[in-house]
Coordinates of C-alpha atoms in Angstrom, one line a residue:
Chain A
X1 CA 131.4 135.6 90.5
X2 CA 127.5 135.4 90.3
X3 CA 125.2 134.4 92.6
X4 CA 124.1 130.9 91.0
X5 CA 128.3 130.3 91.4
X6 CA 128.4 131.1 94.9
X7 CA 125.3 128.8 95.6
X8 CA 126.8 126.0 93.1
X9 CA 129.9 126.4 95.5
X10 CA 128.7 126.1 98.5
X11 CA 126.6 123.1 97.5
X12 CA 130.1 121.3 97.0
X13 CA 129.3 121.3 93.6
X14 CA 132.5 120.7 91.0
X15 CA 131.4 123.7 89.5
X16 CA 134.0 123.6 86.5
X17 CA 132.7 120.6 85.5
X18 CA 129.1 122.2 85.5
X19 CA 129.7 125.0 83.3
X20 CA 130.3 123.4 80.5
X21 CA 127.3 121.7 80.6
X22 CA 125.7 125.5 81.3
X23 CA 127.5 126.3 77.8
X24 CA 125.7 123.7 76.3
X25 CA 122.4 125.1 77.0
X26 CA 121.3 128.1 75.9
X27 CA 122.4 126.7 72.1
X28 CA 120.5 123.6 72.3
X29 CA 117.7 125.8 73.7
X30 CA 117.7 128.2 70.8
X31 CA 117.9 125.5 68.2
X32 CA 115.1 123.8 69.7
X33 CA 112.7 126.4 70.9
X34 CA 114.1 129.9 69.9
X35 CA 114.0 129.0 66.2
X36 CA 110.3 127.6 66.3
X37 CA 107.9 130.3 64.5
X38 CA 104.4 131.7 66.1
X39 CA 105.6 130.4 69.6
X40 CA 102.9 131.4 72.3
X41 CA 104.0 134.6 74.2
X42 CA 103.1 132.9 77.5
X43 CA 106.2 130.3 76.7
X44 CA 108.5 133.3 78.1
X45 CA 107.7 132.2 81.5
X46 CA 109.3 128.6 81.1
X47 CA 111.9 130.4 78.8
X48 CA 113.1 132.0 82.0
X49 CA 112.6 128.8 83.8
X50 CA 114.6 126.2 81.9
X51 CA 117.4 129.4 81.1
X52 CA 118.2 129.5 84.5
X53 CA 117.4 126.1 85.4
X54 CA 120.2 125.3 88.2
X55 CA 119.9 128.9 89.3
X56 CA 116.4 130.3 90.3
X57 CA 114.8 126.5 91.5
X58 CA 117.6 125.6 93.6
X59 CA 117.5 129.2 95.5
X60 CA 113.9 128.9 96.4
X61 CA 114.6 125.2 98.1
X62 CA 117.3 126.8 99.8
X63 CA 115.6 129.2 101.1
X64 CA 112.9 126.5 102.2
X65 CA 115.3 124.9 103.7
X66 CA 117.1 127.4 105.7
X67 CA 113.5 128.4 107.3
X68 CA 113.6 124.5 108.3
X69 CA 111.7 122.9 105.9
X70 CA 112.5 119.7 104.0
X71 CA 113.4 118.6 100.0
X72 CA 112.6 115.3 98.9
X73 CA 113.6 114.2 95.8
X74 CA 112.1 111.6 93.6
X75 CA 112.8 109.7 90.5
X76 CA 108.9 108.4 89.6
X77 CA 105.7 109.1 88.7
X78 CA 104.2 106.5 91.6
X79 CA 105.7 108.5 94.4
X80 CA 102.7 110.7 96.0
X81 CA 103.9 114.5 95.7
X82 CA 100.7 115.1 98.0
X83 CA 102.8 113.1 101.2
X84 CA 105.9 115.7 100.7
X85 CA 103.8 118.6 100.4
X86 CA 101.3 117.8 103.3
X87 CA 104.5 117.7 105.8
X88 CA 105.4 121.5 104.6
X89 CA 108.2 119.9 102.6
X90 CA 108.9 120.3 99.1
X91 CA 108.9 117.7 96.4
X92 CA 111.4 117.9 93.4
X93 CA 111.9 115.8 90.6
X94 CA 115.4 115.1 89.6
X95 CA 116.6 115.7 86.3
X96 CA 118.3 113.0 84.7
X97 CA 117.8 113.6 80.7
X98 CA 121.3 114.6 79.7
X99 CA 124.3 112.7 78.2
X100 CA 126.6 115.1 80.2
X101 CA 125.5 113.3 83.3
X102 CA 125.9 109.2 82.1
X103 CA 129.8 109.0 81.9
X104 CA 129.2 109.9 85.5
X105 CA 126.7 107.0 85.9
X106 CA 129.1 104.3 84.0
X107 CA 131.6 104.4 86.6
X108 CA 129.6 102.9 88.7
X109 CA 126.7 101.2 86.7
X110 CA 127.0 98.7 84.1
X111 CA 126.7 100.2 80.9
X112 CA 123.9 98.2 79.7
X113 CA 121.6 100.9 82.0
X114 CA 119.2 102.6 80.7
X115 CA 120.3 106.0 80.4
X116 CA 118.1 107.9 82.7
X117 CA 119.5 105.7 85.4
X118 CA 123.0 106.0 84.4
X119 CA 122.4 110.3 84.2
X120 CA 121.4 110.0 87.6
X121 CA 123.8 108.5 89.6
X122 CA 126.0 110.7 87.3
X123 CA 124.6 114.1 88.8
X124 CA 125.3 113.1 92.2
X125 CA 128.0 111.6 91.7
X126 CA 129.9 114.0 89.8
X127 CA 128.6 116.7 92.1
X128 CA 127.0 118.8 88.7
X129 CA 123.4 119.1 89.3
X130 CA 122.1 121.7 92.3
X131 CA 119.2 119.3 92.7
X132 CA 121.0 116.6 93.7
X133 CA 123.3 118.1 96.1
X134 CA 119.7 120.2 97.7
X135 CA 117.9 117.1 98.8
X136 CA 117.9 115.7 102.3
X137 CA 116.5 112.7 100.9
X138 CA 115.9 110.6 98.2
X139 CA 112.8 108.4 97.6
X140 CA 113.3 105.5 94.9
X141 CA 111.3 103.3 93.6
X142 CA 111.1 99.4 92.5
X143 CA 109.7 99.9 88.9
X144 CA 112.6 98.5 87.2
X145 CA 115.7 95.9 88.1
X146 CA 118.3 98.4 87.1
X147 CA 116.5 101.3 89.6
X148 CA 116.8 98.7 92.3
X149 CA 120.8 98.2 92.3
X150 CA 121.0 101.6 91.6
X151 CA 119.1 102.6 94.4
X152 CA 121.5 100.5 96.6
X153 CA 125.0 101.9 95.3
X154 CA 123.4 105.8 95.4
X155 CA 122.6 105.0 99.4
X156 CA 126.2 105.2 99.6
X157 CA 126.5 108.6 99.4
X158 CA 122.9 109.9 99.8
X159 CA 120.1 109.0 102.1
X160 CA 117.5 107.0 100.3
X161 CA 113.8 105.8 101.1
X162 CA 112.5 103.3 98.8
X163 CA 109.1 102.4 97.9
X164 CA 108.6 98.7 96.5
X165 CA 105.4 99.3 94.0
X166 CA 103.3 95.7 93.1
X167 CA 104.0 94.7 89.9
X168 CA 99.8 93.7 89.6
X169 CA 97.0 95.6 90.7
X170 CA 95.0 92.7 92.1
X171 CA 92.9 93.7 95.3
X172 CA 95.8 92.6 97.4
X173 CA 98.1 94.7 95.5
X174 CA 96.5 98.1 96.4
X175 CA 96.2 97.1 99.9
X176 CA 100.1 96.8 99.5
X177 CA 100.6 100.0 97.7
X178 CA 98.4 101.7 100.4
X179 CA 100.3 100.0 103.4
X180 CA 103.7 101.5 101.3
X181 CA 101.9 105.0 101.1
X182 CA 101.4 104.8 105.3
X183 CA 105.1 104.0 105.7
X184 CA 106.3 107.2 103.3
X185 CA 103.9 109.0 105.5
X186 CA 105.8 108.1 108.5
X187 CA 109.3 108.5 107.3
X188 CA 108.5 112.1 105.7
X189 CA 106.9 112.8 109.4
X190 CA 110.3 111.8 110.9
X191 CA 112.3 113.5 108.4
X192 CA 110.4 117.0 109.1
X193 CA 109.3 116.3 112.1
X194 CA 105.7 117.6 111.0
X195 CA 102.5 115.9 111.3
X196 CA 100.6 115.3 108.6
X197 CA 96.9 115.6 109.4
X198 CA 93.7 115.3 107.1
X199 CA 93.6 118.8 106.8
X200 CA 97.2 119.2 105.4
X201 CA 97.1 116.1 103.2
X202 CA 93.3 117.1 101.8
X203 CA 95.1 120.6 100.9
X204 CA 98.1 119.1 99.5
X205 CA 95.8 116.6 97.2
X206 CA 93.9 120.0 96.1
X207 CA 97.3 121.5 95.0
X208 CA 98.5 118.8 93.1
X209 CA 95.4 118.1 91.8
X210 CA 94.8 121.7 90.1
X211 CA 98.8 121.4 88.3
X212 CA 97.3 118.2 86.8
X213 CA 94.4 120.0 85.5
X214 CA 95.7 122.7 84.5
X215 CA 98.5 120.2 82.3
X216 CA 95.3 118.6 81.2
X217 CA 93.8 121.8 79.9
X218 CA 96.8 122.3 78.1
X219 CA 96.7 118.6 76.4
X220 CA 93.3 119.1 75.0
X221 CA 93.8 122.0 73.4
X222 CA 96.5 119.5 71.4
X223 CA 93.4 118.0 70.5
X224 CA 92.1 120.3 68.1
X225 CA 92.6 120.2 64.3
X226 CA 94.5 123.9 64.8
X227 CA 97.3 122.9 66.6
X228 CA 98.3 125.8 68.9
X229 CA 101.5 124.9 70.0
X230 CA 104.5 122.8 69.4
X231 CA 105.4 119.0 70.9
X232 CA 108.4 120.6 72.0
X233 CA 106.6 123.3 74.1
X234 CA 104.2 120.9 75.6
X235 CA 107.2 119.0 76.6
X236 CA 108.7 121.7 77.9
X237 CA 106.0 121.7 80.0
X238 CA 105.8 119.3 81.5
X239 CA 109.2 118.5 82.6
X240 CA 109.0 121.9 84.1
X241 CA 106.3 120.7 86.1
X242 CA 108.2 118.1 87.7
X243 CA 110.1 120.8 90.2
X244 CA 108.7 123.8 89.5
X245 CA 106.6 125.7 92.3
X246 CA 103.4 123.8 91.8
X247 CA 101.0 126.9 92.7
X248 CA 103.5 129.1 90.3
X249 CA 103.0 126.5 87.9
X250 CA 99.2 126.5 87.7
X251 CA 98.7 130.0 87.3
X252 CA 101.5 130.1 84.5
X253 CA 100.2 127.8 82.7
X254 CA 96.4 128.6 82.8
X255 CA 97.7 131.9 81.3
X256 CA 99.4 130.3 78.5
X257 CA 96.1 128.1 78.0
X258 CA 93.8 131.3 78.0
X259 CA 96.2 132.6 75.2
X260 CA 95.5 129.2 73.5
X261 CA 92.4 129.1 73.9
X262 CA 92.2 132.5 71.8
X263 CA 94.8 130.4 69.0
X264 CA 92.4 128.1 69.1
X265 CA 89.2 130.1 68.3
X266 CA 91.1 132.3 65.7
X267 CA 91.9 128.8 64.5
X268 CA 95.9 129.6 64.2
X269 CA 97.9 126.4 64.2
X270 CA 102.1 126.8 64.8
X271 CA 102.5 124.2 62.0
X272 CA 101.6 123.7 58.5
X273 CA 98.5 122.4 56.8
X274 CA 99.2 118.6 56.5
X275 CA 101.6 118.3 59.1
X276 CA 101.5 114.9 60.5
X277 CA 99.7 114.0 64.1
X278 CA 102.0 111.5 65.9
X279 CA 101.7 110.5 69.2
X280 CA 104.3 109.4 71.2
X281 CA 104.5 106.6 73.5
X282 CA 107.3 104.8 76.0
X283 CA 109.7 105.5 77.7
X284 CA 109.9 109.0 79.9
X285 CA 111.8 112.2 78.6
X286 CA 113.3 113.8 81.2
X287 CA 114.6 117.5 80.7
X288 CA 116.6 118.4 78.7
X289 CA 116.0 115.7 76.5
X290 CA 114.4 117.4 73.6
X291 CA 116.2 115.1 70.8
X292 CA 112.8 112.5 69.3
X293 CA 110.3 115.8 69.4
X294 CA 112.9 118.4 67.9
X295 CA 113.3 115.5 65.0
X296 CA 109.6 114.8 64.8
X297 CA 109.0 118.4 64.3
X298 CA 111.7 119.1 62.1
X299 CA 110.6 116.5 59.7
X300 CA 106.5 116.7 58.7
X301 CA 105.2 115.7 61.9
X302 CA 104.0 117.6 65.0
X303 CA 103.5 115.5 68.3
X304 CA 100.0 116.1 69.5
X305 CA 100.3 113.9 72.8
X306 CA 102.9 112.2 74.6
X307 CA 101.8 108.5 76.5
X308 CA 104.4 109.1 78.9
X309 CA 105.3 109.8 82.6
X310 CA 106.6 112.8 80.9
X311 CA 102.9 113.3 79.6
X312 CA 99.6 111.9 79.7
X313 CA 100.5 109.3 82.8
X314 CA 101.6 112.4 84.9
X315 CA 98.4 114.7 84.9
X316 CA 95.5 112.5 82.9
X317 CA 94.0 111.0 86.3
X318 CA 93.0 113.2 89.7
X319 CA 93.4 112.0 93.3
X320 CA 89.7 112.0 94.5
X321 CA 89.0 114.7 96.7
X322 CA 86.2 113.9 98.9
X323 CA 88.1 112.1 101.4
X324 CA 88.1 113.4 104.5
X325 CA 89.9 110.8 107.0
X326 CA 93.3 110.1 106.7
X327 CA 92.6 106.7 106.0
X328 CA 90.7 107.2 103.0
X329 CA 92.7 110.0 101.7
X330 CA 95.6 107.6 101.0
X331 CA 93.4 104.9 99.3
X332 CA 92.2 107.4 97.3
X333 CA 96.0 108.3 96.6
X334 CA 96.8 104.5 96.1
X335 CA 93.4 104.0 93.8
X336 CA 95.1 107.1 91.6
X337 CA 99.2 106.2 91.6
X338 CA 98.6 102.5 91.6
X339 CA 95.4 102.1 89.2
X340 CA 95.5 105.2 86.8
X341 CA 99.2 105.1 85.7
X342 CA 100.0 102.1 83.4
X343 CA 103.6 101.6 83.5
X344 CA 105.6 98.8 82.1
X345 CA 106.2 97.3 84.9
X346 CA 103.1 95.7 85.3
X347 CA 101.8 92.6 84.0
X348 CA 99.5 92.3 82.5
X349 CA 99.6 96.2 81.4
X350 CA 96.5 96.2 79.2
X351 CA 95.6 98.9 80.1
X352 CA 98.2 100.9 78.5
X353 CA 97.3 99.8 75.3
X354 CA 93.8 100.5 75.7
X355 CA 94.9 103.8 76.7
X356 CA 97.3 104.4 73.7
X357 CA 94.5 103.5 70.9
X358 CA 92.2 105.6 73.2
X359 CA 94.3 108.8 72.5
X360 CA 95.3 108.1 68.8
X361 CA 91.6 108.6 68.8
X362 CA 91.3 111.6 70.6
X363 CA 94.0 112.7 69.3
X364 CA 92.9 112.4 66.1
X365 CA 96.6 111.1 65.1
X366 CA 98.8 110.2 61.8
X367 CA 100.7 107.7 63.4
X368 CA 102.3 106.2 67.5
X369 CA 106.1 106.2 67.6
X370 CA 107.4 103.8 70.5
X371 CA 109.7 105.5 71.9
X372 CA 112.5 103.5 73.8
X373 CA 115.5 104.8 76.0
X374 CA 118.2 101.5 75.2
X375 CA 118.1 99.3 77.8
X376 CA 115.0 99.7 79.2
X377 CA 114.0 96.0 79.0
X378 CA 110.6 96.2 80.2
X379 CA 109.1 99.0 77.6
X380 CA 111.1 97.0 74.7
X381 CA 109.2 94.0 75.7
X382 CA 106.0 95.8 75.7
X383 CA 106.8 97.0 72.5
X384 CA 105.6 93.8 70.9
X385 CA 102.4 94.4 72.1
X386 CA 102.2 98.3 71.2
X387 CA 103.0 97.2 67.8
X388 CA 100.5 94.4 67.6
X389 CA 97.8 96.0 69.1
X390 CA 98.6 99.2 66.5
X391 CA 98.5 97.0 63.6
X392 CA 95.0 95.7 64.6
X393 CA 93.5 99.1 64.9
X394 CA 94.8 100.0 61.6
X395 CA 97.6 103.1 62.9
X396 CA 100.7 103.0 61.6
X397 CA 103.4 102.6 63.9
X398 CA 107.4 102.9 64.1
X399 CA 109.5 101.6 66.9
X400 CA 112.4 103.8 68.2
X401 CA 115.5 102.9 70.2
X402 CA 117.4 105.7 71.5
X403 CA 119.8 107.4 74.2
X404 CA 120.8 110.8 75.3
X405 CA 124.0 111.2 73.2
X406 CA 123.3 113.1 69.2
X407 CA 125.2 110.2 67.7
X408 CA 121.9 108.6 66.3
X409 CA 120.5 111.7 65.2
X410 CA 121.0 111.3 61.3
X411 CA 119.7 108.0 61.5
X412 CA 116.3 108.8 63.3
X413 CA 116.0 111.5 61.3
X414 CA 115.8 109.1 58.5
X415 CA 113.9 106.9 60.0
X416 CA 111.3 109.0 61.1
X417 CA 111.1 111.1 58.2
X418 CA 110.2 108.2 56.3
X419 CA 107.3 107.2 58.6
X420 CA 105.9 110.6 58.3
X421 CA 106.1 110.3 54.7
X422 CA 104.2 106.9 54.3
X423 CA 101.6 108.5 56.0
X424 CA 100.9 110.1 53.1
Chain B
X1 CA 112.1 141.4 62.3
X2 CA 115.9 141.5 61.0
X3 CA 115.4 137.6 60.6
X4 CA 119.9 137.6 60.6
X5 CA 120.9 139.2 64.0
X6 CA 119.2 138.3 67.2
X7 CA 119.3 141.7 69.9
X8 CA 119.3 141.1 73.6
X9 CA 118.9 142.7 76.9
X10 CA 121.1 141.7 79.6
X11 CA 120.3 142.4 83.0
X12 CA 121.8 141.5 87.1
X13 CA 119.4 139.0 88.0
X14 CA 116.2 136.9 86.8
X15 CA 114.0 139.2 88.9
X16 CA 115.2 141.8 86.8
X17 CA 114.6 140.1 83.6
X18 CA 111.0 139.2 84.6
X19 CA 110.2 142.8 85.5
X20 CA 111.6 144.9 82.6
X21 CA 109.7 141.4 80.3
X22 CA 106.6 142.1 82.2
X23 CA 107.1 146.6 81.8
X24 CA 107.5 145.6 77.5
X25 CA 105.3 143.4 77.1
X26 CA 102.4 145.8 78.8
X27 CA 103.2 148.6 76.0
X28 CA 103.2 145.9 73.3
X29 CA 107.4 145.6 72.6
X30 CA 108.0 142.0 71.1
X31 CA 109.9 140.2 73.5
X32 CA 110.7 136.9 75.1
X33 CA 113.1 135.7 78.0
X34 CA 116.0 133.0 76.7
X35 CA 119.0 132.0 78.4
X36 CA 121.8 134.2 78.2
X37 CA 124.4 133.3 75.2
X38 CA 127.6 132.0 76.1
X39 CA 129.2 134.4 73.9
X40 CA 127.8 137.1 75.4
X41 CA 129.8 136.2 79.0
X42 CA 127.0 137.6 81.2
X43 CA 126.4 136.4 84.8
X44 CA 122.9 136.0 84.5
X45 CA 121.4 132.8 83.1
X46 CA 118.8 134.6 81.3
X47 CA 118.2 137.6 79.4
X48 CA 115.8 139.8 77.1
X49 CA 115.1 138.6 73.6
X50 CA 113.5 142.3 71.6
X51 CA 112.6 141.4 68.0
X52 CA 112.9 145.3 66.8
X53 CA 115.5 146.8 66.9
X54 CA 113.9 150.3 66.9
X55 CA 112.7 149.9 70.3
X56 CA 116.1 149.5 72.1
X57 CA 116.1 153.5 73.0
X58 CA 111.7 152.6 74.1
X59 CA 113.6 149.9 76.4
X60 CA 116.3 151.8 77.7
X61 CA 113.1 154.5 78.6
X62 CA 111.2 152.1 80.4
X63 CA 113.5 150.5 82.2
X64 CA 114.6 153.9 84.0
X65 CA 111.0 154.6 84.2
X66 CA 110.8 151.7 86.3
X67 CA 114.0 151.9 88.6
X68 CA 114.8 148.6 86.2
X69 CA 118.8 148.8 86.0
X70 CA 120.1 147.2 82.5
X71 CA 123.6 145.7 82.2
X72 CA 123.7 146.1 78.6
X73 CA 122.3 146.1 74.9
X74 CA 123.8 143.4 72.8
X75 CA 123.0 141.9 69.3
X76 CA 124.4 139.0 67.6
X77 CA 123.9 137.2 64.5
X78 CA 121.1 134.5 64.6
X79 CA 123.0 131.1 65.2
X80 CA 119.9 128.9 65.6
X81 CA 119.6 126.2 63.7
X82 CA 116.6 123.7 64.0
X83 CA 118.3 121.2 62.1
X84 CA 121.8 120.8 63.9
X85 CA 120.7 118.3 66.4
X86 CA 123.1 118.7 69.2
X87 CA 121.3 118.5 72.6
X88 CA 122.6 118.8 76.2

């Protein structure tokens, strides 16, 4: 038996169940990634990452863990990392962007959930993610009606903290998001039974800080007309970044960005000449869901930036660091998670569209794909808008609805390979 | 490259993969890591991707050079396909 089975075991994990979806993997890997040509050396490092996935992770938080520390798992984007990390705990973000987990989720969600939601209550559930069974708490979030209920029926079986984010960013509205921030403060000091000081919360913001950087290095080299890596690599990426070791993850990926850097001065692009620039905006695409990028790229187009937690929402704004009072450090940390990330759960979310024909711009792209997971009412709805506002500024624009499952994959294939066509 | 069989290097753990990648990629072998083929029935999740085949004896060197212990050398025809479209 190896290790990862003994660990898997004494997780309580129904590890029968889990292997199969292990099968799955290294397949849908090398039909994704392996077969892409004049993929950067430096992608080894996630190779080894996403190939042992519920293996090498999980041990380290273990190990955290049996020296005393703390795991906290999160579901979103607006939950500070910098609070976790500051209390010598360690944040992970649980995956949730597999069909294998929603039959899981269905028997106790309605199936008209998105499937992110549904994959997540599935992994727990069904006891066949490590992640899930690791975390001495969970910390969910009130972006979205279906997360709420969902957060209920998962207390049932897991500890949960939620954090009820505005839905407007008047004045009042960060005050509230900063009040929230103070209570998750609290309860992660309870939980570890650490302080968190200025000192240790300044640190922490430095730490996530430079993983943001570094994923923004690594957008704008996307940027240039030499595209030096894939959509699907960048992807990669970033879902990786959601749970890997952040200081790990920096240095990784500066090295892959120096060895782009080189691509891009020797001008050496991983796709063809007249490859399509599409941008992709919507919904988030948790690992492993690879399926709209592998079809993009498959098909004429190459995805040069992604408007998505998974993407530009995660890493494009910084936490200001000057703060040096505890105070001030968490409305710096409200100004940043409440005011730079432009989620559909706002009204009105402006901003977001300002931000999309901002980066079709810098981006220099072909065409936006809205990208929606099925039943995510709120970025369907803002769809309209997306579409609208695309149409004004002259870039042509598709809307996609999607789930985790391959059954639409003919159909978007089509679909998107004639948008990439029209755009000459 | 033989663009029709992919060969493979399958060692005990991932901090053995990451050394023996980091010893051939130092004296120029094409490599990558990638998880471990199901076929293959290896306990490791990940393995050793070489894109010569010529250098397998060069690997097999190294590795001893380097107290690296290999499981095995393995090879099997390239089943990617980019245009399959079944995830996970």
């Amino acid at each position: 038996m190896s290790q990862n089975h003994i660990m898997w075991e004494k997780l309580g994990m129904d590890v029968e169940t889990h292997d199969l979806l292990c099968e799955a993997l290294p397949q849908a890997f090398g039909d994704v990634y392996l077969s892409q040509e004049n993929r950067p050396e430096n992608m080894a490092y996630y190779n080894m990452v996403v190939g042992d996935i519920h293996g090498i992770r999980p041990a380290e938080l273990i190990k955290h863990q049996e020296a005393g520390g703390k795991i906290i798992g999160t579901f979103c984007i607006h939950v500070p990392d910098e609070v976790v990390f500051a209390a010598d705990a360690i944040p992970t973000g649980l995956c949730s962007g597999s069909q294998f987990w929603v039959p899981g989720g269905e028997k106790y969600l309605p199936t008209a959930t998105c499937p992110l939601i549904k994959a997540s209550l599935g992994a727990r559930f069904d006891r066949t993610c490590p992640f899930f069974r690791i975390c001495d708490l969970f910390v969910g979030e009130t972006t979205c009606d279906g997360k709420k209920k969902a957060w209920e029926i998962l207390n049932e079986d897991a500890e949960m903290y939620i954090m009820d984010i505005p839905q407007m960013k008047r004045p009042e509205d960060f005050k509230k998001w900063e009040d929230e921030i103070h209570g998750y403060i609290k309860r992660i000091e309870e939980l570890t039974g650490n302080t968190i000081t200025a000192e240790k919360l300044r640190d922490a913001i430095v730490l996530v800080n430079n993983k943001r950087k570094a994923l923004k290095r690594l957008n704008a080299l996307r940027e240039h007309e030499a595209i030096p890596i894939s959509g699907r690599d960048a992807l990669l990426i970033h879902q990786i970044a959601f749970y890997d070791d952040p200081a790990r993850f920096v240095e990784m990926t500066n090295k892959l960005c120096d060895e782009l850097d080189q691509r891009v001065a020797d001008g050496v692009s991983v796709f063809p000449e007249g490859t399509k620039r599409i941008l992709l905006t919507g919904t988030p695409l948790s690992i492993p869901n690879w399926k709209v990028h592998q079809i993009i790229e498959t098909n004429g187009g190459a995805v040069v930036c992604e408007e998505m937690c998974t993407g530009i929402r995660y890493c494009e704004a910084l936490v200001d660091e000057t703060g040096t009072d505890l105070d001030t450090m968490v409305e710096n940390l409200a100004e940043r998670y409440l005011g730079h990330i432009n989620c559909a759960c706002f009204t009105p979310n402006d901003a977001r569209i300002d931000d999309i024909i901002e980066l079709a711009k810098r981006y220099k792209v072909d065409g936006v794909i809205d990208l929606n997971l099925k039943f995510c009412n709120i970025y369907d709805t803002e769809g309209y808008f997306v579409e609208k506002a695309m149409r004004e500024a002259g870039i042509p624009c598709i809307g996609i609805e999607t789930d985790y499952t391959d059954e639409d994959a003919e159909q978007l294939k089509t679909r998107i390979g004639a948008f990439i066509e029209m755009l000459g | 490259m033989d663009q029709q069989t992919i060969y493979y290097v399958f060692l005990p753990d991932t901090s053995a993969v990451m050394a023996l990648y980091e010893v051939l990629r130092g004296v120029g072998i094409a490599c990558t890591i990638a998880p471990t083929p199901r076929e293959a029935d290896h306990c490791c999740g990940v393995c050793i991707i070489y894109e010569n085949h010529t250098d397998k004896g060069k690997i097999h060197e190294l590795a001893e050079a380097h107290n690296i212990s290999i499981d095995a050398f393995w090879s099997q025809s390239d089943r990617n396909d980019p245009q399959r479209y079944k995830f996970c």
